[in-house]
Amino acid sequence: MAKLWLRFQRYFRRKPVRFFTFLVLYLTAGSLVFLHSGFVGQPAVSQGQASPAVGVPAEGAELPFLGDLHLGRGFRDAGDTSSIARRYGPWFKGKDGSERAKLGDYGGAWSRALKGRIVREKEEERDGSAVFRGCFRRPDNLSLALPVTAAMPNMSVDKCVDLCTEKEYPLAALAGTACHCGFPTTRFPLHEREDEQLCAQKCSAEEFESCGTPRYFIVYQTQVQDNRCMDRRFLPAKSKQLIALASFPGAGNTWARHLIELATGFYTGSYYFDGSLYNKGFKGERDHWRSGRTICIKTHESGQKEIEAFDAAILLIRNPYKALMAEFNRKYGGHVGFAAHAHWKGKEWPEFVRNYAPWWATHTLDWLRFGKKVLVVHFEDLKQDLFVQLGRMVSLLGVAVREDRLLCVESQKDGNFKRSGLRKLEYDPYTADMQKVISAYIKVVDAALKGRNLTGVPDDYYPR
């Protein structure tokens, strides 16, 4: 036996290539045995379970198609489920309108867990994926304001919303036992909300819902997109003037561009180039800022030479505390992301405030000083009264203000780059020294605005 082993060793010493070949074959065989045992250990899918062909994993497997619900093994996560209907809309509804998944019939833990979650979701948000707009007085000319009307003796929010969604209208107005569908127009602009108690009449089919009255309507916004303001194109002829959309970084420039494009129907341009913005629909991003094909040009520049290159400007100003945090999040987390905790607690944040806070003030001061024709718009005013402020901006751009189009913009105002407000810091990142410096800058900007007979900064800028 010993002689045989020696011969074996001598053979492979003389033939190293054969040795390594033998070793590879050995390891491969072991791997195949291991994989086979893994497959054998998995439970088979019975006839009563979902078929993998329709995208449903076997019991006990992860469910990636449910996104942030995390219905993993054993349904161990009992978190909030209010996002189910908002995210998937009618996906959970059967042909009869009942809330159920279109995944086949299941028993056991899956059925009970899903049913419990759907019930809780119904209790928390009965209107499914619609958005509550408020209580409003019946419009004077109902047939023109809301062209589709249907009698519903067994009225519920879901039934009216479903009807208007099916008819492809963005508004569903409940008036007791009547459901009206339409668009926001000058006849029904949704600007003057009434006390919700005036609409507090119970639905005939849902005891805990309000369905409005023949005089006061409960209004919901459906998931139907209002396409009256979605068309955009380049200017048909080269513009004779360059208009800047100027702002400090983090002051809402991208959001303002979104609003302007919807309100005017023309693309906005940029002094820079951002591929992520271009890919999200800002097609004017790739044009040279002097091309003359865009309605206005985004810029964060604040030097005299750069400012004087423009014939007019919309100057967007935002609370520096909010603007600094927004730009810090963008710098370290992208357009819709967030800076990591380590960035806020590390040296990056203090250095950022030290460098950017003075720029917030000098940016506004320079545009007020060197700008040829400057329209000041406060970000906070734009959020609170979008219809009026956006109308001012469109007028400066030389485009006729169409009220119906502005009303359409109100229902599509968020855009693709709204940072979610769900994630907030658990502490104030501004130290006492930071607040002292920033407050001084706010006072300087406020004085400069009032010195030109303009509205000063909003009250919520300070005290901190």
PDB file of N, CA, C and O in Angstrom, residues 5 11 46 67 89 91 110 114 122 168 224 259 273 287 348 377 443:
ATOM      1  N   TRP A   5       1.155   4.324  -2.854  1.00  0.00           N
ATOM      2  CA  TRP A   5       1.006   5.765  -2.544  1.00  0.00           C
ATOM      3  C   TRP A   5       2.208   6.554  -3.063  1.00  0.00           C
ATOM      4  O   TRP A   5       2.052   7.668  -3.591  1.00  0.00           O
ATOM      5  N   TYR A  11       3.955  10.236  -9.662  1.00  0.00           N
ATOM      6  CA  TYR A  11       3.271  10.466 -10.943  1.00  0.00           C
ATOM      7  C   TYR A  11       2.804  11.920 -11.073  1.00  0.00           C
ATOM      8  O   TYR A  11       3.019  12.569 -12.090  1.00  0.00           O
ATOM      9  N   SER A  46     -47.466  22.701  -3.804  1.00  0.00           N
ATOM     10  CA  SER A  46     -48.666  21.880  -3.955  1.00  0.00           C
ATOM     11  C   SER A  46     -49.643  22.538  -4.911  1.00  0.00           C
ATOM     12  O   SER A  46     -49.498  23.692  -5.278  1.00  0.00           O
ATOM     13  N   GLY A  67     -42.676  45.257  -2.382  1.00  0.00           N
ATOM     14  CA  GLY A  67     -41.901  46.453  -2.057  1.00  0.00           C
ATOM     15  C   GLY A  67     -41.698  46.627  -0.575  1.00  0.00           C
ATOM     16  O   GLY A  67     -41.207  45.748   0.128  1.00  0.00           O
ATOM     17  N   GLY A  89     -53.041  50.773  -6.421  1.00  0.00           N
ATOM     18  CA  GLY A  89     -54.351  51.126  -6.935  1.00  0.00           C
ATOM     19  C   GLY A  89     -55.276  49.933  -7.026  1.00  0.00           C
ATOM     20  O   GLY A  89     -55.461  49.191  -6.069  1.00  0.00           O
ATOM     21  N   TRP A  91     -54.990  47.087  -8.185  1.00  0.00           N
ATOM     22  CA  TRP A  91     -54.359  45.768  -8.208  1.00  0.00           C
ATOM     23  C   TRP A  91     -54.947  44.837  -7.171  1.00  0.00           C
ATOM     24  O   TRP A  91     -55.006  43.637  -7.354  1.00  0.00           O
ATOM     25  N   TRP A 110     -51.014  33.139   4.741  1.00  0.00           N
ATOM     26  CA  TRP A 110     -51.022  34.165   3.683  1.00  0.00           C
ATOM     27  C   TRP A 110     -52.381  34.855   3.611  1.00  0.00           C
ATOM     28  O   TRP A 110     -52.486  36.067   3.610  1.00  0.00           O
ATOM     29  N   LEU A 114     -53.007  38.772   4.686  1.00  0.00           N
ATOM     30  CA  LEU A 114     -53.400  39.730   3.658  1.00  0.00           C
ATOM     31  C   LEU A 114     -54.762  40.336   3.976  1.00  0.00           C
ATOM     32  O   LEU A 114     -54.962  41.543   3.857  1.00  0.00           O
ATOM     33  N   LYS A 122     -58.337  49.630   4.816  1.00  0.00           N
ATOM     34  CA  LYS A 122     -59.647  50.212   4.546  1.00  0.00           C
ATOM     35  C   LYS A 122     -60.075  51.126   5.678  1.00  0.00           C
ATOM     36  O   LYS A 122     -60.687  52.171   5.471  1.00  0.00           O
ATOM     37  N   GLU A 168     -62.064  58.633 -16.704  1.00  0.00           N
ATOM     38  CA  GLU A 168     -60.809  59.341 -16.954  1.00  0.00           C
ATOM     39  C   GLU A 168     -60.905  60.829 -16.617  1.00  0.00           C
ATOM     40  O   GLU A 168     -60.491  61.698 -17.385  1.00  0.00           O
ATOM     41  N   VAL A 224     -56.143  59.688 -12.021  1.00  0.00           N
ATOM     42  CA  VAL A 224     -56.103  60.032 -13.441  1.00  0.00           C
ATOM     43  C   VAL A 224     -55.269  61.295 -13.629  1.00  0.00           C
ATOM     44  O   VAL A 224     -55.482  62.293 -12.945  1.00  0.00           O
ATOM     45  N   LEU A 259     -42.819  73.437 -12.589  1.00  0.00           N
ATOM     46  CA  LEU A 259     -44.050  74.227 -12.629  1.00  0.00           C
ATOM     47  C   LEU A 259     -44.108  75.112 -13.865  1.00  0.00           C
ATOM     48  O   LEU A 259     -45.153  75.219 -14.523  1.00  0.00           O
ATOM     49  N   PHE A 273     -25.278  71.290 -16.930  1.00  0.00           N
ATOM     50  CA  PHE A 273     -25.903  70.095 -17.493  1.00  0.00           C
ATOM     51  C   PHE A 273     -25.978  69.029 -16.416  1.00  0.00           C
ATOM     52  O   PHE A 273     -24.980  68.704 -15.772  1.00  0.00           O
ATOM     53  N   ASP A 287     -29.432  71.648 -24.108  1.00  0.00           N
ATOM     54  CA  ASP A 287     -29.214  72.813 -24.964  1.00  0.00           C
ATOM     55  C   ASP A 287     -28.222  73.777 -24.310  1.00  0.00           C
ATOM     56  O   ASP A 287     -28.201  73.914 -23.078  1.00  0.00           O
ATOM     57  N   GLU A 348     -18.256  67.366   7.625  1.00  0.00           N
ATOM     58  CA  GLU A 348     -18.824  67.890   6.391  1.00  0.00           C
ATOM     59  C   GLU A 348     -19.866  68.977   6.636  1.00  0.00           C
ATOM     60  O   GLU A 348     -19.873  70.007   5.954  1.00  0.00           O
ATOM     61  N   VAL A 377     -39.539  86.008  -6.046  1.00  0.00           N
ATOM     62  CA  VAL A 377     -40.562  85.046  -5.638  1.00  0.00           C
ATOM     63  C   VAL A 377     -40.036  84.267  -4.445  1.00  0.00           C
ATOM     64  O   VAL A 377     -38.944  83.688  -4.517  1.00  0.00           O
ATOM     65  N   LYS A 443     -31.229  89.154   8.203  1.00  0.00           N
ATOM     66  CA  LYS A 443     -31.541  90.569   8.421  1.00  0.00           C
ATOM     67  C   LYS A 443     -30.997  91.437   7.292  1.00  0.00           C
ATOM     68  O   LYS A 443     -31.640  92.396   6.864  1.00  0.00           O
TER      69      LYS A 443
END
